[in-house]
Tab-separated table of C-alpha atoms in Angstrom:
chain	number	residue	atom	x	y	z
A	216	MET	CA	41.003	54.277	-146.418
A	217	ASP	CA	39.907	51.413	-148.828
A	218	PRO	CA	36.537	51.935	-150.917
A	219	ALA	CA	34.732	49.670	-148.814
A	220	THR	CA	35.403	51.800	-145.429
A	221	ALA	CA	34.467	54.647	-147.249
A	222	LYS	CA	31.173	53.571	-148.649
A	223	THR	CA	30.465	52.468	-145.131
A	224	LEU	CA	30.619	55.656	-143.614
A	225	VAL	CA	28.885	57.399	-146.532
A	226	SER	CA	25.785	55.190	-145.702
A	227	ALA	CA	25.981	55.468	-142.157
A	228	ALA	CA	25.626	59.053	-142.683
A	229	LEU	CA	22.776	58.747	-144.819
A	230	VAL	CA	20.937	56.782	-142.928
A	231	ALA	CA	22.249	59.188	-140.130
A	232	SER	CA	21.097	62.341	-141.382
A	233	ILE	CA	17.670	60.618	-142.559
A	234	ALA	CA	16.849	59.322	-139.503
A	235	LEU	CA	17.234	62.578	-137.740
A	236	PHE	CA	15.238	64.355	-140.194
A	237	SER	CA	12.576	62.044	-139.540
A	238	LEU	CA	12.699	62.698	-136.116
A	239	MET	CA	12.676	66.321	-136.247
A	240	SER	CA	9.528	65.579	-138.591
A	241	PHE	CA	7.794	63.856	-136.638
A	242	GLN	CA	8.531	65.811	-133.691
A	243	ALA	CA	7.022	68.755	-135.643
A	244	PHE	CA	4.095	66.752	-136.586
A	245	PHE	CA	3.146	65.954	-133.171
A	246	ALA	CA	4.108	69.445	-131.892
A	247	GLN	CA	1.591	70.892	-134.433
A	248	ILE	CA	-1.254	68.340	-133.477
A	249	VAL	CA	-0.763	69.052	-129.777
A	250	SER	CA	-1.057	72.949	-130.838
A	251	ASP	CA	-4.004	72.286	-133.034
A	252	LEU	CA	-5.718	70.660	-130.255
A	253	ARG	CA	-5.046	72.867	-127.539
A	254	ASP	CA	-6.598	76.004	-130.106
A	255	ALA	CA	-9.646	73.609	-130.584
A	256	ARG	CA	-10.557	73.321	-126.813
A	257	SER	CA	-9.732	77.091	-126.038
A	258	ALA	CA	-12.267	78.160	-129.082
A	259	LEU	CA	-15.108	76.091	-127.364
A	260	LYS	CA	-17.188	78.581	-126.255
A	261	PRO	CA	-21.290	78.129	-126.382
A	262	VAL	CA	-23.126	78.887	-129.624
A	263	PRO	CA	-26.316	80.788	-128.913
A	264	VAL	CA	-28.711	78.170	-130.461
A	265	PRO	CA	-32.523	80.377	-131.375
A	266	VAL	CA	-35.453	79.248	-129.867
A	267	ARG	CA	-38.632	80.148	-131.522
A	268	ALA	CA	-40.973	81.557	-128.353
A	269	ASP	CA	-44.176	81.145	-130.539
A	270	ARG	CA	-45.979	77.550	-129.727
A	271	ARG	CA	-47.255	75.686	-132.465
A	272	THR	CA	-50.642	74.901	-132.758
A	273	PRO	CA	-51.298	71.095	-133.309
A	274	PRO	CA	-53.235	70.091	-136.225
A	275	GLN	CA	-56.987	69.742	-136.184
A	276	ALA	CA	-58.729	66.845	-137.666
């Protein structure tokens, strides 16, 4: 095998491994986003808000 062919094969292998790693990283990234959104949606529960029962008297002039 001549050096030019070897360099081409090594370069192709590096590009393929980088592309595979990038694909896996994006897949994990989007899977984490989907998981976080599902968790946030399931955590939506009504929060009790305290309400004052006494009425305020209007200021007198």
